Short mmCIF file of C-alpha atoms in Angstrom, two decimals:
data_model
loop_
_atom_site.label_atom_id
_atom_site.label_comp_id
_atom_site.label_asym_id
_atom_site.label_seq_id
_atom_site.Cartn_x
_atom_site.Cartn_y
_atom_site.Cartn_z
CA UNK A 1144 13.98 -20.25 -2.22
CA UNK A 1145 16.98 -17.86 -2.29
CA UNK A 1146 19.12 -18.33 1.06
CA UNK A 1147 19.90 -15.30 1.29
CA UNK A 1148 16.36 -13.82 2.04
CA UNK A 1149 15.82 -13.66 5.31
CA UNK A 1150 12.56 -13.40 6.77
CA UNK A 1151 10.94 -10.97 9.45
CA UNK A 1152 13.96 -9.08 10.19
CA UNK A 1153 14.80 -5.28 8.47
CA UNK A 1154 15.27 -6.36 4.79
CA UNK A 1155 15.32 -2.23 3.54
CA UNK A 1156 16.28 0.22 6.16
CA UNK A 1157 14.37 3.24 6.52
CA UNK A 1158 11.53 2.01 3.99
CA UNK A 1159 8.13 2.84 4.91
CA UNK A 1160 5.50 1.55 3.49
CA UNK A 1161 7.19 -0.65 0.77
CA UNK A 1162 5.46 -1.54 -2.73
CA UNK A 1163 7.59 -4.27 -4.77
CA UNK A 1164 6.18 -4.79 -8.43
CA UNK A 1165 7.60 -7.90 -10.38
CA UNK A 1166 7.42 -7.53 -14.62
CA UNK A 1167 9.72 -9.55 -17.12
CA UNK A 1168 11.73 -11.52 -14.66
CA UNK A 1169 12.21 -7.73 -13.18
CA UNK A 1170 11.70 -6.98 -9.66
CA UNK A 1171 11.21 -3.23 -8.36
CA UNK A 1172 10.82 -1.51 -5.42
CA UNK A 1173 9.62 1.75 -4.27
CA UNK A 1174 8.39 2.99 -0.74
CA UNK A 1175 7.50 6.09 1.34
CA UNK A 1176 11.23 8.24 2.12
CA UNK A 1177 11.86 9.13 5.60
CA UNK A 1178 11.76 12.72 3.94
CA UNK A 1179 8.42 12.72 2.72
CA UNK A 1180 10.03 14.73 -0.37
CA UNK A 1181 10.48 12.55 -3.62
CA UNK A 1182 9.59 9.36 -4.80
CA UNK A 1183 12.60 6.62 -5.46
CA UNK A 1184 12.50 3.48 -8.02
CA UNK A 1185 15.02 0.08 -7.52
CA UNK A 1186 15.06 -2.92 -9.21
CA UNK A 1187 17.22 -6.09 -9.16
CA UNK A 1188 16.74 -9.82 -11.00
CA UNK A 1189 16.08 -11.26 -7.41
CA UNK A 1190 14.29 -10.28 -4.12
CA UNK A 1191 17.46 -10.52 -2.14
CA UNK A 1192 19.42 -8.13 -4.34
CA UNK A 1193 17.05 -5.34 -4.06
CA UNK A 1194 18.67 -4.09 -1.11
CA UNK A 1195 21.74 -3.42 -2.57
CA UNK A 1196 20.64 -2.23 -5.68
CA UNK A 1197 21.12 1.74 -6.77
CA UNK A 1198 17.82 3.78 -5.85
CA UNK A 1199 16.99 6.43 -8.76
CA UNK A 1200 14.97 9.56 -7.57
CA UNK A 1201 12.60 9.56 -10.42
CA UNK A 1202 10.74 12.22 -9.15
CA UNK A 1203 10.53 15.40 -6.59
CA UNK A 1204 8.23 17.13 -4.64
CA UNK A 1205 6.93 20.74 -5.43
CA UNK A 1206 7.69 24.13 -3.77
CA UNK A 1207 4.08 24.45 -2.68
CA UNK A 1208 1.11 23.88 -4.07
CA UNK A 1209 -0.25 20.44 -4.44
CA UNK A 1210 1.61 17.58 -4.31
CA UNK A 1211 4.57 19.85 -2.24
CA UNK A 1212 4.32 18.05 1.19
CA UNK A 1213 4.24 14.28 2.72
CA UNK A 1214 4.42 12.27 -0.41
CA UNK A 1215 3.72 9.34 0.61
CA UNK A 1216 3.28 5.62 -0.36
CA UNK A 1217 3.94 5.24 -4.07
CA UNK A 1218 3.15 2.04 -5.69
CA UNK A 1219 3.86 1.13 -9.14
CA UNK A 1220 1.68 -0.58 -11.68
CA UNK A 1221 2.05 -1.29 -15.56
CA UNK A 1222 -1.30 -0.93 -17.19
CA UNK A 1223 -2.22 -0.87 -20.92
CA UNK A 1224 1.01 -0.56 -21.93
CA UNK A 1225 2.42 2.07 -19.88
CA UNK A 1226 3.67 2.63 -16.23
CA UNK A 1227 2.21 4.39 -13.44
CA UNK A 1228 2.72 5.50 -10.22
CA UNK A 1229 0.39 5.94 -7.64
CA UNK A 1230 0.80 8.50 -4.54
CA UNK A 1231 -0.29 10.73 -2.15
CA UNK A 1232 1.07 14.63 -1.15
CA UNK A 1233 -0.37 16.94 0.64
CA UNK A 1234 0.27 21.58 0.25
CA UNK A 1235 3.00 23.28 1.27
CA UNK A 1236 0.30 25.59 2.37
CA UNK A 1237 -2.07 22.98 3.88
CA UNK A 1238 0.08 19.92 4.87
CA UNK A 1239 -2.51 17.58 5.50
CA UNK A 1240 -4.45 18.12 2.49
CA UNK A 1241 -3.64 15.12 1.07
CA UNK A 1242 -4.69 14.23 -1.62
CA UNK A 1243 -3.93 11.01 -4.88
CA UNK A 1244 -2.14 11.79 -7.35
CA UNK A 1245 -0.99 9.80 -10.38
CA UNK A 1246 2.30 9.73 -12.61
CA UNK A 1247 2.70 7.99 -15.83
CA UNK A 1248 6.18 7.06 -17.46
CA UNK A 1249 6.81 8.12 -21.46
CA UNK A 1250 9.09 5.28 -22.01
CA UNK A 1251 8.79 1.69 -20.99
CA UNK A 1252 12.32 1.81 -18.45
CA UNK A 1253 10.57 3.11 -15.47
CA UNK A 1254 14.44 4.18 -13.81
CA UNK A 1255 15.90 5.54 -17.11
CA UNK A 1256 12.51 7.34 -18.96
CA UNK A 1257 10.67 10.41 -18.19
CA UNK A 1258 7.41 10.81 -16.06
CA UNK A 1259 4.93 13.01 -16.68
CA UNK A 1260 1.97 14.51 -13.96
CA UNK A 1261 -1.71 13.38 -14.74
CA UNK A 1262 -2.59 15.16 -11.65
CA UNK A 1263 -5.12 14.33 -9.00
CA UNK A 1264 -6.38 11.19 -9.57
CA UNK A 1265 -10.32 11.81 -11.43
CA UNK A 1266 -13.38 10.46 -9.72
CA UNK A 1267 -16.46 9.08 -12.00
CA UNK A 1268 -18.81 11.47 -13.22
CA UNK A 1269 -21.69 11.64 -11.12
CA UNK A 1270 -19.13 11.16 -8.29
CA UNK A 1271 -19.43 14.37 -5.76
CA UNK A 1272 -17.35 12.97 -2.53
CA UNK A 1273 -14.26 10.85 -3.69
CA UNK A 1274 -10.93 12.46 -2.57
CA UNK A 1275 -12.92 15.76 -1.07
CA UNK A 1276 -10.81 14.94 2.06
CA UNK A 1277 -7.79 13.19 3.73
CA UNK A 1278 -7.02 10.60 0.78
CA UNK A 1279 -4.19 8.18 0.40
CA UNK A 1280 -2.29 4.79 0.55
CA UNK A 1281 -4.30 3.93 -3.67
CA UNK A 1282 -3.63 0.20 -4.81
CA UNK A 1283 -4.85 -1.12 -7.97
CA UNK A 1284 -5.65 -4.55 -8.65
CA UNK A 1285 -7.43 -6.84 -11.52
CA UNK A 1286 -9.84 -9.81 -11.32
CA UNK A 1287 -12.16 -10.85 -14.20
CA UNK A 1288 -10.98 -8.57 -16.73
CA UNK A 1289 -11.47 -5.41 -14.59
CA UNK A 1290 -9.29 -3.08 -13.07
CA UNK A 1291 -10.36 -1.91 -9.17
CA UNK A 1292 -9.35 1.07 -7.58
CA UNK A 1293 -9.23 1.01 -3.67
CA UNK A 1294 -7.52 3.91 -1.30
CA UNK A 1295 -8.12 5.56 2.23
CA UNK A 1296 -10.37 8.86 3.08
CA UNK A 1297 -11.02 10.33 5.69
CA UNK A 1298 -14.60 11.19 6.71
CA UNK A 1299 -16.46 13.04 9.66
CA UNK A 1300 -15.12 15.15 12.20
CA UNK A 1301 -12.74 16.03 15.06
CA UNK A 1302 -10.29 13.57 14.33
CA UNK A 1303 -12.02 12.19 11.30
CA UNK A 1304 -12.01 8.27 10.54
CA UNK A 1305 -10.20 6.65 7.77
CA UNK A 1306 -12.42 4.20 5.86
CA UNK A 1307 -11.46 2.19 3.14
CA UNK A 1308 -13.29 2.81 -0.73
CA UNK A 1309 -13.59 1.03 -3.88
CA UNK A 1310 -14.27 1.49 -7.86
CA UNK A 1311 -13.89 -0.08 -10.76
CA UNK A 1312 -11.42 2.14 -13.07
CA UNK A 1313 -12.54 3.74 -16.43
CA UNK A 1314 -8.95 4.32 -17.58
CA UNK A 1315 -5.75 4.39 -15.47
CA UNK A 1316 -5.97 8.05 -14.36
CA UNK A 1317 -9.37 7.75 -13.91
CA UNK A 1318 -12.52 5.68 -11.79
CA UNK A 1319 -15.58 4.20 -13.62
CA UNK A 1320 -17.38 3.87 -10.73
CA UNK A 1321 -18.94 6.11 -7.61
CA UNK A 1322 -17.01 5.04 -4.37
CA UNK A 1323 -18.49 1.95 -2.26
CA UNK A 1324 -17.58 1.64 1.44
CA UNK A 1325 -15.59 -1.68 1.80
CA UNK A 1326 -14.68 -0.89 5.89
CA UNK A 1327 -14.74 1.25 8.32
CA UNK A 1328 -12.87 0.71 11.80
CA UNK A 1329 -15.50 -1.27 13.66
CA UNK A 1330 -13.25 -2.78 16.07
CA UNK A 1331 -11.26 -1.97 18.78
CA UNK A 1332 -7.99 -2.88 17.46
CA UNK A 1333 -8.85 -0.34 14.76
CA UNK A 1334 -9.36 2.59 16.43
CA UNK A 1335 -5.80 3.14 18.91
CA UNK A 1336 -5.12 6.83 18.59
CA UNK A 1337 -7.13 7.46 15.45
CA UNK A 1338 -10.00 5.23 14.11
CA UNK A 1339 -7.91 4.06 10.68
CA UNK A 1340 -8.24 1.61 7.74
CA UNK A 1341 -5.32 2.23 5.50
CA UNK A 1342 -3.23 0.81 3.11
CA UNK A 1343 -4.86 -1.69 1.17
CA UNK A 1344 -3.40 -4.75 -0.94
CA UNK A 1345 -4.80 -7.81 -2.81
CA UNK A 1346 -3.21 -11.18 -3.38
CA UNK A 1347 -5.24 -14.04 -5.32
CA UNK A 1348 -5.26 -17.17 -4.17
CA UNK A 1349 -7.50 -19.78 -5.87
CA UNK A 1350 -10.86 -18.47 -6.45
CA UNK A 1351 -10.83 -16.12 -3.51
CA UNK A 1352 -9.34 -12.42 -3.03
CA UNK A 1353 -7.99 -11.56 0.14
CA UNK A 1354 -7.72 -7.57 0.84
CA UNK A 1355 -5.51 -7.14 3.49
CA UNK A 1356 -5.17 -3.23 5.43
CA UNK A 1357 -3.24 -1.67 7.75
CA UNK A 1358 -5.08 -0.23 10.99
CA UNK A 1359 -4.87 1.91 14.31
CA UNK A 1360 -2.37 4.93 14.58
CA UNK A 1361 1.20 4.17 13.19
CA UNK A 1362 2.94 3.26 16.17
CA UNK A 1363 3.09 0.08 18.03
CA UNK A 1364 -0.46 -0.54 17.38
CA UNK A 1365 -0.77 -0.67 13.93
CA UNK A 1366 -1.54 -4.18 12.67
CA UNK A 1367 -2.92 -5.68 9.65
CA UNK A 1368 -6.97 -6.70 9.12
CA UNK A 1369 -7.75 -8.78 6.12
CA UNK A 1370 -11.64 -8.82 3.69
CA UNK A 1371 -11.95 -11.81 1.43
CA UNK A 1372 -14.16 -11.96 -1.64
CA UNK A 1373 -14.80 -14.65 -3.83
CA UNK A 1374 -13.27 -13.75 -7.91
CA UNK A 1375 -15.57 -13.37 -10.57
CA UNK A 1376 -18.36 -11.62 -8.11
CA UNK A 1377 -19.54 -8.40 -7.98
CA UNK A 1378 -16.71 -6.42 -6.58
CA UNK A 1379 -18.48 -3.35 -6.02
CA UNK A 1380 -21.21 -4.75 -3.62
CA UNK A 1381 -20.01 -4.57 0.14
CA UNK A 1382 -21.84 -7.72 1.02
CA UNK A 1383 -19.50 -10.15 -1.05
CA UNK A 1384 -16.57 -9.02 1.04
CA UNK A 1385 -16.24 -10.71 4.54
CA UNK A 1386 -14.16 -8.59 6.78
CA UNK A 1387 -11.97 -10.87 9.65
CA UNK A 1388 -12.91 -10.01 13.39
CA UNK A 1389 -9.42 -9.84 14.71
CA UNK A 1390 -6.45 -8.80 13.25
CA UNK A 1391 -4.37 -11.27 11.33
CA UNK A 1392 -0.90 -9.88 11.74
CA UNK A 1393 0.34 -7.65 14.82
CA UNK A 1394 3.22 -6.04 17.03
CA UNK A 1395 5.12 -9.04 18.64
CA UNK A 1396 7.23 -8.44 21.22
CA UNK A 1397 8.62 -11.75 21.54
CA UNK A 1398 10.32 -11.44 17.88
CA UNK A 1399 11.05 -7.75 18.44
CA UNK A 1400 8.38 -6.47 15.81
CA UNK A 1401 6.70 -3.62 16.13
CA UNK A 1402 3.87 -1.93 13.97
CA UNK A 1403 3.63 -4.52 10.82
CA UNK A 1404 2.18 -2.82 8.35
CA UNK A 1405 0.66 -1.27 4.99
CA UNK A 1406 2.23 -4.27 3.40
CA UNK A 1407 1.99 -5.59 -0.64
CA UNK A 1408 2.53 -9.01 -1.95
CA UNK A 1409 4.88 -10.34 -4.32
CA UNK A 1410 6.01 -14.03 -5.30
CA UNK A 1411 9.59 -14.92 -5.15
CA UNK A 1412 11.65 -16.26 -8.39
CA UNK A 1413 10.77 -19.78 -7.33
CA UNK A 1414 6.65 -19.00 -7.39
CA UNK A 1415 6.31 -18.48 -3.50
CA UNK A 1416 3.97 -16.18 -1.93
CA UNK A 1417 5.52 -12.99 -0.14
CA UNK A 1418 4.27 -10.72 2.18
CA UNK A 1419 6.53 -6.82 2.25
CA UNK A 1420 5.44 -4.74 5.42
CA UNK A 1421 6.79 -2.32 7.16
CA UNK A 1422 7.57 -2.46 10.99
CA UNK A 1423 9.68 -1.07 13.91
CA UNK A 1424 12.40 -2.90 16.10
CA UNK A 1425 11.53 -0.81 19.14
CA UNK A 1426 8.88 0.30 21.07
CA UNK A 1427 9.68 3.50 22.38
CA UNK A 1428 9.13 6.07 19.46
CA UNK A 1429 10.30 9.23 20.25
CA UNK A 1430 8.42 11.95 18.98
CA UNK A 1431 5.23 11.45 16.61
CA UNK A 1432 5.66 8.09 15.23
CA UNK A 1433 4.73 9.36 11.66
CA UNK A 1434 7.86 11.61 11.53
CA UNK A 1435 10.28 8.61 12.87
CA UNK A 1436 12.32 7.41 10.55
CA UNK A 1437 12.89 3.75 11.34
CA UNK A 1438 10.04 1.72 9.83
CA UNK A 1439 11.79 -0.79 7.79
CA UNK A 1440 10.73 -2.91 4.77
CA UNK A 1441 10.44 -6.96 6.25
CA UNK A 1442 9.51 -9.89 3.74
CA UNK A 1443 7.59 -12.56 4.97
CA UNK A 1444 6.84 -15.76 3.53
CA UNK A 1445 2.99 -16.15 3.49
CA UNK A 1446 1.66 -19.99 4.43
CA UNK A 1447 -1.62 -21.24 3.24
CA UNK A 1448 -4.04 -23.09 5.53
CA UNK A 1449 -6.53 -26.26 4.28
CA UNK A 1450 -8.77 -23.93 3.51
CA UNK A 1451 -6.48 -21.83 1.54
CA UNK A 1452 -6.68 -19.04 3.89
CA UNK A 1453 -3.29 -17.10 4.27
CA UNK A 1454 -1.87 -17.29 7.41
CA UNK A 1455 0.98 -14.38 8.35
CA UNK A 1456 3.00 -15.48 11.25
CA UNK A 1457 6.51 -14.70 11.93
CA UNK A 1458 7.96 -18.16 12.70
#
């Protein structure tokens, strides 16, 4: 373990949102800007030199149009060869009509090559409702030889309600699969100020999967909720997921955390398990909380219980 990584405390300032991809003894880093306008790439040899490491704006928002507003939550995968990012953006015109997009890099330097659009991502054929409305926060993750898709959208009315989707993926740009319904906020820990499940990520562990997402409105509430599956099942059928009745990582005022959330999972150089969230030092937002800039990237070391559950706790 590096000494210098220091756990639960702001690791990247101003980083919402944070996504941290590891390839070829390589790690980078990319996360939401407090500007909403352009997505950013880093990369360092270790975890603890990321923060000092030069960011590169690899690419910006539009003048209007799509993808000209709130760009939000990049992550970035390498799949069949190539790179890709992953990201929401709302209009110009019609800021919250947001929507996935995906980019995909010509070279195989993600910081140094050029990236093209591939547009909204494509929904299967047959598919009429996927990405219709409010869609964001896309991860993409493998087990048994296939690649899943699984993102946020909104559904209903007034407010609308944020429930969490997956399909398999034909191709990286595009889903093989109609949408399944993995959650919806159920409890009441989901549903402060909006009714939200957001921000998915996957970490293997044995024979098991463990999805965790973020929940509640994106102030002091927000907290994580966790779904485990078993590997090697049917991915696709709701019933093989088991979704946690309380939430297994929250604000804590104790250690001065607020709002841990939308979080991914890395390993560090010597093979340890990390959790990257985003959370707040204070309680008092001023403003809307989505326009604050002070969520900060955190690392956390995950633990595994007998069972070889993960347990997230900031001690």
């Amino acid at each position: 373990m590096d000494k210098r990584l220091k756990f639960n405390e702001p690791w990247i300032l101003q980083r919402a949102d944070p996504y941290v991809y590891e390839k070829d003894g390589w790690y980078y880093f990319t996360a939401s800007v407090p500007a909403y306008d352009s997505i950013v790439l880093r990369r360092a040899k270790k975890l603890a030199d990321l923060p000092q490491a030069e960011e590169v704006v690899i690419w910006k928002k539009h003048e209007s149009g799509p993808m000209s507003k709130h760009i939000w939550a990049p992550e970035l995968h390498y799949l069949e060869g190539k790179w890709y990012i992953y990201f929401a953006g709302g209009e110009e015109e019609d800021i919250w009509k947001i929507r996935p997009y995906v980019l995909e890099c010509q070279g195989q330097d993600p910081l140094a090559d050029a990236w093209v659009e591939k547009g909204k991502m494509q929904r299967a054929d047959g598919d009429e409702f996927s990405f219709e409305a409010f869609s964001l926060d896309a991860t993409v993750f493998e087990d048994a030889g296939d690649y899943y898709y699984v993102w946020a959208e909104k559904v209903g009315v007034g407010k609308q309600i944020s429930n969490l989707y997956i399909a398999k993926m034909e191709s990286p740009c595009k889903l093989a699969t109609v949408q399944v319904l993995l959650t919806t906020p159920d409890y009441d820990w989901e549903r402060v100020g909006f009714w939200v499940n957001e921000g998915p990520a996957v970490i293997h562990h044995g024979d098991k999967l463990y999805l965790t997402y973020s929940a509640s409105d994106t102030g002091v509430a927000y907290c994580v909720g966790m779904l485990t599956a078993t590997s090697g099942t049917d991915l696709l059928d709701p019933l093989n997921w088991r979704k946690e009745r309380h939430p297994v990582l929250q604000s804590s005022y104790e250690k001065g955390i607020y709002g841990p959330g939308h979080n991914c999972f890395t390993k560090d150089e010597d093979g340890n398990d990390i959790m990257v969230y985003h959370a707040r030092t204070e309680t008092e937002i001023e403003g809307n909380p989505l326009y604050n800039p002070n969520r900060h990237a955190h690392l956390m070391q995950v633990q595994w219980d007998e069972n070889g559950k993960p347990v997230f706790a900031y001690d």
